[in-house]
PDB file of C-alpha atoms in Angstrom:
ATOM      1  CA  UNK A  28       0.000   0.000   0.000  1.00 79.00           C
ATOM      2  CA  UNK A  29       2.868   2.333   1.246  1.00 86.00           C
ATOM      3  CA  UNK A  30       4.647   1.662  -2.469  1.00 83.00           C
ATOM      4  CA  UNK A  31       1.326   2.593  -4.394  1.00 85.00           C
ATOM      5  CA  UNK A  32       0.881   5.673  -2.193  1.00 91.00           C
ATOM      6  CA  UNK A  33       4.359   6.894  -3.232  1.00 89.00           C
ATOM      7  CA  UNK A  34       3.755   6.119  -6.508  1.00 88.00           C
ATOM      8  CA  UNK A  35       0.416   7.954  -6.761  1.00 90.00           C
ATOM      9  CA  UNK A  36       1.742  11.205  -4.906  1.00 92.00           C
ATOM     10  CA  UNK A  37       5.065  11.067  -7.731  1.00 89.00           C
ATOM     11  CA  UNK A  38       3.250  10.602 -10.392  1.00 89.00           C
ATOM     12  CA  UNK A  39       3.644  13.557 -12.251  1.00 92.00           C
ATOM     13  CA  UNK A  40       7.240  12.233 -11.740  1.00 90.00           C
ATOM     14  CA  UNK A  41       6.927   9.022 -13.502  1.00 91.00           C
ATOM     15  CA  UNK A  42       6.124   9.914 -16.844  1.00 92.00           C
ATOM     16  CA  UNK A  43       7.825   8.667 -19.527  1.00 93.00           C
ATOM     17  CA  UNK A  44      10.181   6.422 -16.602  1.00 93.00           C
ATOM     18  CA  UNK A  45      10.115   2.918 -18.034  1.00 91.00           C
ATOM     19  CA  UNK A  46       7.993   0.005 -16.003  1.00 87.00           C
ATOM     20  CA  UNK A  47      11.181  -1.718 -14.875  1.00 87.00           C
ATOM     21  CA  UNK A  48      13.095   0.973 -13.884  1.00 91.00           C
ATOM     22  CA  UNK A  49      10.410   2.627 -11.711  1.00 91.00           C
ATOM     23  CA  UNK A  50      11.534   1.487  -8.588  1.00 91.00           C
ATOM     24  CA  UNK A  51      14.645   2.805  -8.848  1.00 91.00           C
ATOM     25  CA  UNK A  52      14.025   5.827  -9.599  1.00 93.00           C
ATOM     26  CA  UNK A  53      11.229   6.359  -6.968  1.00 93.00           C
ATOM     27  CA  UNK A  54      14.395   5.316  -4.283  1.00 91.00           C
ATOM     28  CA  UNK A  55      16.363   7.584  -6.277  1.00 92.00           C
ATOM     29  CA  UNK A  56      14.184  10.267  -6.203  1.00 91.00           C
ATOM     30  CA  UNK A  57      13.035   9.862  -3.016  1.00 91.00           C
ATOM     31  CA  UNK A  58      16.418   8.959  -0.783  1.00 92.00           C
ATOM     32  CA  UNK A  59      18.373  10.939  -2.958  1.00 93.00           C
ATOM     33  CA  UNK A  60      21.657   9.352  -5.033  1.00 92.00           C
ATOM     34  CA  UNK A  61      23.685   7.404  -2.214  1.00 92.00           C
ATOM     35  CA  UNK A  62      20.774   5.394  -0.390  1.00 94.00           C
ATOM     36  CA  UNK A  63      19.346   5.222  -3.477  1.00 92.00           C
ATOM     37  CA  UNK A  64      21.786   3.640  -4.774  1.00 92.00           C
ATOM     38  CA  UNK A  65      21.713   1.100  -1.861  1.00 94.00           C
ATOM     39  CA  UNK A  66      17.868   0.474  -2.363  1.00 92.00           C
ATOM     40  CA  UNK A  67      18.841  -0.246  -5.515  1.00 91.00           C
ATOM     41  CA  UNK A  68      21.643  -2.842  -4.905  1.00 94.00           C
ATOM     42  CA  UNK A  69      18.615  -4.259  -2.069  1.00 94.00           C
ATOM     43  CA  UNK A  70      15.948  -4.538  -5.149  1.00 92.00           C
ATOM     44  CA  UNK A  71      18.759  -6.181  -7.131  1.00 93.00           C
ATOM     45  CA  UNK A  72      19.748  -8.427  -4.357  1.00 97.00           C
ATOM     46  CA  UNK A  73      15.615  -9.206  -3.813  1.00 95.00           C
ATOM     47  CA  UNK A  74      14.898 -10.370  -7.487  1.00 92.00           C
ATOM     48  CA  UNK A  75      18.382 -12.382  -7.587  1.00 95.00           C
ATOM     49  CA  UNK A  76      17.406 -14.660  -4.661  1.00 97.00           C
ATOM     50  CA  UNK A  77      13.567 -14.956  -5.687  1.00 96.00           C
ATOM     51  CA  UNK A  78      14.682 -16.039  -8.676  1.00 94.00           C
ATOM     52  CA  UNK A  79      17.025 -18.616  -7.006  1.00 96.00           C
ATOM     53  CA  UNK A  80      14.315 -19.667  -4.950  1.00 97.00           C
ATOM     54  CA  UNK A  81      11.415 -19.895  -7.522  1.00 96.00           C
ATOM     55  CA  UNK A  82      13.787 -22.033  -9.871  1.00 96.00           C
ATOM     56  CA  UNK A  83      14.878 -24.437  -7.155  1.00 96.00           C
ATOM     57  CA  UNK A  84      10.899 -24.730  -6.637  1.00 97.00           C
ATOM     58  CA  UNK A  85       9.791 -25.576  -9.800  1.00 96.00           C
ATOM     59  CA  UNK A  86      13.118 -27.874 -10.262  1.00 96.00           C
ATOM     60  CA  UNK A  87      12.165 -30.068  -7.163  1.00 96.00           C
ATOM     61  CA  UNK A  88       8.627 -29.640  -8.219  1.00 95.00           C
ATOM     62  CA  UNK A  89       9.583 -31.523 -12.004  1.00 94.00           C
ATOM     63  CA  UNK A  90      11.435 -34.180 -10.052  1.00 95.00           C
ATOM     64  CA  UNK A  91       8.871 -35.082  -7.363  1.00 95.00           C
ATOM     65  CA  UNK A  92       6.112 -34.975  -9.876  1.00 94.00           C
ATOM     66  CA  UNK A  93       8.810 -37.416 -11.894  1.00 91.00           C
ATOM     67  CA  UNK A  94       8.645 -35.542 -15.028  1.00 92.00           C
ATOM     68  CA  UNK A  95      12.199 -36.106 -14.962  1.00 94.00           C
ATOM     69  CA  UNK A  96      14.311 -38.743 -13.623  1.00 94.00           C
ATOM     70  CA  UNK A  97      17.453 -36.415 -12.658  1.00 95.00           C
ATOM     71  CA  UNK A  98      17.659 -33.551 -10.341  1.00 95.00           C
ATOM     72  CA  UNK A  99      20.155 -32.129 -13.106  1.00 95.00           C
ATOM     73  CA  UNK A 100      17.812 -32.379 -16.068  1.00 96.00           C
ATOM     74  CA  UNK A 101      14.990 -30.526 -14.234  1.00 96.00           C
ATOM     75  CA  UNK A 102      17.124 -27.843 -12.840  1.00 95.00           C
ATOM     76  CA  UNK A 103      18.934 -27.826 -16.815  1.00 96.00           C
ATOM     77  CA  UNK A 104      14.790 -27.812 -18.256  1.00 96.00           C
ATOM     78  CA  UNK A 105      14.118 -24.621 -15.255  1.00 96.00           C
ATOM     79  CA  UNK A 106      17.213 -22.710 -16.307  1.00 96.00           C
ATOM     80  CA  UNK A 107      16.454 -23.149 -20.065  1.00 97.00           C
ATOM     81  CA  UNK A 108      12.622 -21.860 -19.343  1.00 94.00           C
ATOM     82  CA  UNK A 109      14.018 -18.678 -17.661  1.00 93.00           C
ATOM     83  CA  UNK A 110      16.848 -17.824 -20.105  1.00 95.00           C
ATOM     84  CA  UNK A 111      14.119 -17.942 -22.887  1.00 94.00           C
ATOM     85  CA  UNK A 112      11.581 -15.924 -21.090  1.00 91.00           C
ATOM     86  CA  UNK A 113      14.431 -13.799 -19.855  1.00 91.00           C
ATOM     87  CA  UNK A 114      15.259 -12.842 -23.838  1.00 95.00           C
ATOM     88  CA  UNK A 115      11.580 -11.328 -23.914  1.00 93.00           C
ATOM     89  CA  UNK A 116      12.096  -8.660 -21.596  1.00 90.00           C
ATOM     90  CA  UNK A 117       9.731  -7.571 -19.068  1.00 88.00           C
ATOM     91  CA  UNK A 118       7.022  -6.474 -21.829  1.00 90.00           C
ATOM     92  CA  UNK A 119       7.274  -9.349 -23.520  1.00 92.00           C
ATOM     93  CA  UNK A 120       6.808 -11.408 -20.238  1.00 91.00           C
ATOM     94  CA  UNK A 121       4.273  -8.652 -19.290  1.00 91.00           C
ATOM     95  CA  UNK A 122       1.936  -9.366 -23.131  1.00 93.00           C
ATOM     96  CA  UNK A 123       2.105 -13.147 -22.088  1.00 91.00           C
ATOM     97  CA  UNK A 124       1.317 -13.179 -18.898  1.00 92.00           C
ATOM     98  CA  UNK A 125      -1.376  -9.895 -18.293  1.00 95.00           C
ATOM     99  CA  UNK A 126      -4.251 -11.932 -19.981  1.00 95.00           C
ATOM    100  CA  UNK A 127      -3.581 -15.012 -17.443  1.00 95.00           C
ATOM    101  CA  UNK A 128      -3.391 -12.730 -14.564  1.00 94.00           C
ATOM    102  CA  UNK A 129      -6.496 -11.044 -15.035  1.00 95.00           C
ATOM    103  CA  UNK A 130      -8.559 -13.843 -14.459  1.00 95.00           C
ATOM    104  CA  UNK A 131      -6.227 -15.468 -11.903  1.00 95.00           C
ATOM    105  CA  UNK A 132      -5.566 -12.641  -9.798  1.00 94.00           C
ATOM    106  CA  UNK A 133      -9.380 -12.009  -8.851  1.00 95.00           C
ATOM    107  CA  UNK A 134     -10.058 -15.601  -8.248  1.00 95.00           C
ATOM    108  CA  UNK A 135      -6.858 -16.134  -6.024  1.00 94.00           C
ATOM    109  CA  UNK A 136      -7.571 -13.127  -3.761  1.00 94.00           C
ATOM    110  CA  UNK A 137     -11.157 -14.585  -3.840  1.00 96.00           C
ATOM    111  CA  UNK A 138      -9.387 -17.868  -2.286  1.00 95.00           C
ATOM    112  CA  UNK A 139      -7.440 -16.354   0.303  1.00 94.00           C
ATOM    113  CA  UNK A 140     -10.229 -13.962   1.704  1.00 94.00           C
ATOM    114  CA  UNK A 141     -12.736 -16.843   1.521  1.00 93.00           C
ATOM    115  CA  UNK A 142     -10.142 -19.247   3.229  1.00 92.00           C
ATOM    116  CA  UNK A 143      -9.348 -16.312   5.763  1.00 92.00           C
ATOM    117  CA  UNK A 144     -13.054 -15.508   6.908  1.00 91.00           C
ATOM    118  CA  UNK A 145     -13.693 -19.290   7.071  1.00 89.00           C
ATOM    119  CA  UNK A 146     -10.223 -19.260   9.675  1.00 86.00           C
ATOM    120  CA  UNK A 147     -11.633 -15.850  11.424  1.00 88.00           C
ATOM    121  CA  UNK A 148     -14.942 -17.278  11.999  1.00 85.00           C
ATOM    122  CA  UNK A 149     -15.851 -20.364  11.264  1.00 78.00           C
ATOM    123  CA  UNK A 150     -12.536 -22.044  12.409  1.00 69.00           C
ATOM    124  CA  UNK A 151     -13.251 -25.019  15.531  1.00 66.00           C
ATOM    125  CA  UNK A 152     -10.321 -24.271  17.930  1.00 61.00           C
ATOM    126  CA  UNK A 153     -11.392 -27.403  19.870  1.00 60.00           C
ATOM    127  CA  UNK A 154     -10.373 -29.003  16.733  1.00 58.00           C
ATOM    128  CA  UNK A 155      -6.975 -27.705  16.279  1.00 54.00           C
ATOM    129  CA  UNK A 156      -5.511 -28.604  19.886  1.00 55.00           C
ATOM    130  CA  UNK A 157      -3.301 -31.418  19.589  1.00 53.00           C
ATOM    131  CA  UNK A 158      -2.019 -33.407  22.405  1.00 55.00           C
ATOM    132  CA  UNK A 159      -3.853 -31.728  25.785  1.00 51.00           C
TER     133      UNK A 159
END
């Protein structure tokens, strides 16, 4: 919320400032050249281990699901995935993807409030004491 905010109040700012780049130069703009230079080595630093972390995901999830028989293979069919998509660039990515989100989006957030008012006030606590 606090990011949107920012955004919204610098928008007059952001014209023309390219969708991948906008980060950057909100920290720059905002925390001035030296820390924003720092928030930008921490956004760096943020993709570079989510990325890490999603492709050891989907590798593990390849071998459990045996789609492959090696470890190797499935991390080598991950990697391959990413490089590709990485040669698209974020609007490429972005023209594949938006139409997929659109309908996902609404439907997960649908999920998670549904499964969250079910927890809030419908969950047994009787139920979920283990062991006393």
């Amino acid at each position: 919320m606090g990011l949107i905010c920012i955004a919204a109040y610098n928008s007059q700012s952001l014209t023309g400032v390219p969708k991948d780049q906008l980060l950057v130069f909100l920290s720059k703009m905002i925390l001035g050249e030296r820390l924003g230079f720092i928030s930008a080595v921490s956004i760096l630093l943020a993709c570079f281990t989510t990325s890490i972390a999603l492709t050891v995901a989907y590798a593990d999830f390849l071998f459990e699901r045996r789609v492959v028989k090696k470890y190797n293979h499935a991390l080598f069919i991950t990697l391959t995935i990413s490089y590709v998509m990485s040669n698209f660039g974020l609007k490429g990515i972005t023209y594949i993807t938006e139409p997929i989100l659109r309908i996902a989006y609404p439907l997960l957030l649908t999920c998670i409030l549904v499964t969250l008012f079910k927890h809030l006030f419908f969950f047994n606590k009787k139920k979920a004491t283990v062991g006393v």
